[in-house]
Coordinates of C-alpha atoms in Angstrom, one line a residue:
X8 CA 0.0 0.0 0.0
X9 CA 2.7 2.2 0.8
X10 CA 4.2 1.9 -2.5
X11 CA 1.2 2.3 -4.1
X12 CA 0.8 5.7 -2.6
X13 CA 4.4 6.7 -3.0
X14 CA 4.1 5.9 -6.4
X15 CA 1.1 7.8 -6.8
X16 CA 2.6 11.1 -5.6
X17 CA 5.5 10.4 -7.8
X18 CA 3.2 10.4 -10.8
X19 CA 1.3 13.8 -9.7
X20 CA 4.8 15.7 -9.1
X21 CA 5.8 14.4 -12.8
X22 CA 2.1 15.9 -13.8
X23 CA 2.9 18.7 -12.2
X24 CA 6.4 19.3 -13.5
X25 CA 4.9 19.0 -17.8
X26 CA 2.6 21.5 -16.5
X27 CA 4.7 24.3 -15.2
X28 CA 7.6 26.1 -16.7
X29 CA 10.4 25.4 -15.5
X30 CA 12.2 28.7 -15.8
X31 CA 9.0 31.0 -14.1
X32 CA 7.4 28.3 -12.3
X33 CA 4.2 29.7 -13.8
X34 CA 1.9 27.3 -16.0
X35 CA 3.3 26.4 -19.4
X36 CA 1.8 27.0 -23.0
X37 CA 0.4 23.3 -22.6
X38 CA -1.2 23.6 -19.5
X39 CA -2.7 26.7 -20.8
X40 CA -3.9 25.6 -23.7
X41 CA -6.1 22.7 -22.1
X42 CA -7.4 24.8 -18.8
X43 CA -8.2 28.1 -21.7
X44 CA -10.5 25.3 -23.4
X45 CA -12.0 24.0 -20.0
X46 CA -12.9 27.7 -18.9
X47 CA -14.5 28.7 -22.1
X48 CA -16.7 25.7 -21.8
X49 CA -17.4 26.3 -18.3
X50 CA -17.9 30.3 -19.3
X51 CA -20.6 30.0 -21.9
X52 CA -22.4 27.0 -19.8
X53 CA -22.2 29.9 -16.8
X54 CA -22.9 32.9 -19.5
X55 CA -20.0 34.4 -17.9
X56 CA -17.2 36.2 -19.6
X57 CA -13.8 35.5 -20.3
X58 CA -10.5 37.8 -20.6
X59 CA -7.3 37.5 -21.6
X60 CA -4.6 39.3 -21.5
X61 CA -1.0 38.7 -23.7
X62 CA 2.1 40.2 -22.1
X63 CA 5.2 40.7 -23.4
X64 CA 8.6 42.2 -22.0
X65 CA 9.6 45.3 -23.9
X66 CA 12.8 45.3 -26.1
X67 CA 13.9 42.0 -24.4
X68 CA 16.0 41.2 -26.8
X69 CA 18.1 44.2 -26.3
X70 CA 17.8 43.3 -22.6
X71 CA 19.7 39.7 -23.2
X72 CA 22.2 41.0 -25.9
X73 CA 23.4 44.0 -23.4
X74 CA 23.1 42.0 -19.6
X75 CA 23.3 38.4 -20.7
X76 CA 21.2 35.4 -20.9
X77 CA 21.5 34.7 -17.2
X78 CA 20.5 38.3 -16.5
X79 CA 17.7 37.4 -18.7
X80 CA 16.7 34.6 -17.0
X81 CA 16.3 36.6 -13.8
X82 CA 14.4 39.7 -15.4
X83 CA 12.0 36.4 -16.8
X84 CA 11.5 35.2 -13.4
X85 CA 11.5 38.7 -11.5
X86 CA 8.5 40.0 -14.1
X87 CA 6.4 36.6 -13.8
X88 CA 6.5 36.6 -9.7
X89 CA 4.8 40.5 -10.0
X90 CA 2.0 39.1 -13.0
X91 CA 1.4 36.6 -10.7
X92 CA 0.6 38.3 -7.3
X93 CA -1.7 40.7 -9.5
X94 CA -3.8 38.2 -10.7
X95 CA -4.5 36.4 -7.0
X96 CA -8.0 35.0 -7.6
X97 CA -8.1 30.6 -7.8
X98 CA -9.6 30.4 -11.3
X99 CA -7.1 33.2 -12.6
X100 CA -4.2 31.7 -14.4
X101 CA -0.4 33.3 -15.8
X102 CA 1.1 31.1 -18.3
X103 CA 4.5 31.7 -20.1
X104 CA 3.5 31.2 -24.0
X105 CA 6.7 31.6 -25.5
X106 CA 10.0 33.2 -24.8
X107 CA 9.3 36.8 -23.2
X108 CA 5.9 36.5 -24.0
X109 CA 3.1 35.5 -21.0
X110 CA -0.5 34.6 -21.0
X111 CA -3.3 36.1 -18.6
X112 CA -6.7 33.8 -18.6
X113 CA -9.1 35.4 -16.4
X114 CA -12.5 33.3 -16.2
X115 CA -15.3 34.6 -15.0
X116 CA -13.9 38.4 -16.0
X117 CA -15.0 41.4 -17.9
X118 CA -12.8 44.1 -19.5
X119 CA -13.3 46.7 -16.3
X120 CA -11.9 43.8 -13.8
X121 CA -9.2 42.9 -16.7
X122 CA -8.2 46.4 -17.4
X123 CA -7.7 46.9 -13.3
X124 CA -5.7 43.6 -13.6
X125 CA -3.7 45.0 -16.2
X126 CA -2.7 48.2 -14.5
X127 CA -1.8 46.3 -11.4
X128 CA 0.7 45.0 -13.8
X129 CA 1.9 47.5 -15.1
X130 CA 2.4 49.4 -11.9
X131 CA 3.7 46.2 -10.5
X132 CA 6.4 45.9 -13.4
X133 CA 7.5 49.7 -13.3
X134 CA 8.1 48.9 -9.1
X135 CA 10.3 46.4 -9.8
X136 CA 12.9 49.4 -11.2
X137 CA 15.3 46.5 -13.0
X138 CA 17.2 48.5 -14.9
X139 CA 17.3 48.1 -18.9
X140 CA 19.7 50.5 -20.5
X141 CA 19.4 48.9 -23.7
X142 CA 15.5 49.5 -23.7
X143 CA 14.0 52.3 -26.1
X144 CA 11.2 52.4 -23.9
X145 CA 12.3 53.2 -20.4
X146 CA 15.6 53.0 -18.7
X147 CA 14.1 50.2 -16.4
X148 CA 12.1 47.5 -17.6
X149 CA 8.5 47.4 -19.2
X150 CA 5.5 45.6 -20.3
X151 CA 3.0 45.6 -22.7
X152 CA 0.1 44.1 -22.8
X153 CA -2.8 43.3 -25.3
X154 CA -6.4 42.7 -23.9
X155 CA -9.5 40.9 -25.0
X156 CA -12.9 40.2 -23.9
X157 CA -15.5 37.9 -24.6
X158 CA -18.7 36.2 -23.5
X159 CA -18.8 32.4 -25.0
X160 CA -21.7 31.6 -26.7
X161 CA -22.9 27.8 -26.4
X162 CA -22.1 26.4 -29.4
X163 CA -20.1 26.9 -32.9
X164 CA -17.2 29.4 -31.4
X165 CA -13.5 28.4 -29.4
X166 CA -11.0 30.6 -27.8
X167 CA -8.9 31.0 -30.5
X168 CA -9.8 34.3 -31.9
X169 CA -10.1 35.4 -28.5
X170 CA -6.2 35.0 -28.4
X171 CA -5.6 36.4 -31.8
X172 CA -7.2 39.8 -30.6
X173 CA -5.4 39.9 -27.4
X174 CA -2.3 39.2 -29.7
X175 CA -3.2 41.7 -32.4
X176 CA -4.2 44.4 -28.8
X177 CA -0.8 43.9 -27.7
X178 CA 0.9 44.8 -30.9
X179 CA -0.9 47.7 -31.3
X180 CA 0.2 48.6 -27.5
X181 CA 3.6 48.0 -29.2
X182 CA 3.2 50.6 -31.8
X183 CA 1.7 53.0 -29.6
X184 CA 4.8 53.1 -27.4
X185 CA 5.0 50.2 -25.5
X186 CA 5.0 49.8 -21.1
X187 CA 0.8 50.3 -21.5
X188 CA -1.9 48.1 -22.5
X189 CA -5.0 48.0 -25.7
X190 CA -7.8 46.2 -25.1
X191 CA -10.9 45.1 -27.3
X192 CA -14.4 44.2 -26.0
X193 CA -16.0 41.4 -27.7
X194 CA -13.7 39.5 -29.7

């Protein structure tokens, strides 16, 4: 019996580690990808709505080329500990989608609580004060962030172009100057 149990927990830490990234220690693109599909589901049964929001570190590149990759590395880890004390609530959920890039999925949200959400991060982000003297942005670093908001329907729609507009919402935060945030209502 013992072995049985011991094997069990064994299994669940392994579950747990393909779930996580391992750099952040915040949910991976995987884990993401399956819990986004389970809360739009669970939205449109609850005809509740669903926001996202798509972070990325400004000029990050710049930031790696001028401190180094193990610099970087830090900065990554630093940034995703702030997202994730601003988004505190149990269904809320930061996931590192590639790189310098993150993922906000915020069930059971509409634009007004994602946009407070958002500025928490941002504020968040500027406290941390790491410096970036490569950045064209700020000499410390930033983040910008692209928003989007939806309420599922029941049938015949999936999250997907929910994340494209968050995606296209950040790069237009981008273009507008970066370390701020666009949003979209609707998607």
């Amino acid at each position: 019996m013992r072995s049985q149990l011991t094997i069990k927990r064994q299994a669940d830490a392994m579950r747990e580690l393909s779930m996580t990234d391992g750099l952040t220690g915040v949910a991976n693109r995987r884990n993401f990808n399956d819990t986004v599909d389970a809360e739009w589901r669970r939205c449109a049964r609850a005809g509740l709505p669903l926001s996202l929001v798509m972070i990325d570190i400004d000029h990050f590149k710049l930031y790696n080329d001028h401190y180094g990759h193990q610099a970087g590395d830090t900065c990554l880890q630093q940034v995703s500990a702030a997202m994730k004390r601003c988004a505190s609530r149990p269904q809320d959920m930061l996931a590192r989608y590639g790189g310098e890039e993150f993922i906000l999925l915020l069930p059971q949200e509409g634009a007004d609580g994602a946009e407070v959400v958002a500025q928490r991060i941002l504020d968040e982000v500027r406290k941390l004060a790491v410096p970036h003297a490569a950045s064209l942005t700020a000499p410390h670093v930033t983040v910008s962030m692209g928003l989007a908001t939806a309420l599922p329907p029941l049938e015949g729609y999936e999250p997907s172009p929910l994340i494209r507009t968050a995606d296209n919402n950040l790069y237009r935060a981008k273009q507008s100057g970066r370390d701020r945030y666009c949003i979209s209502l609707n998607a």
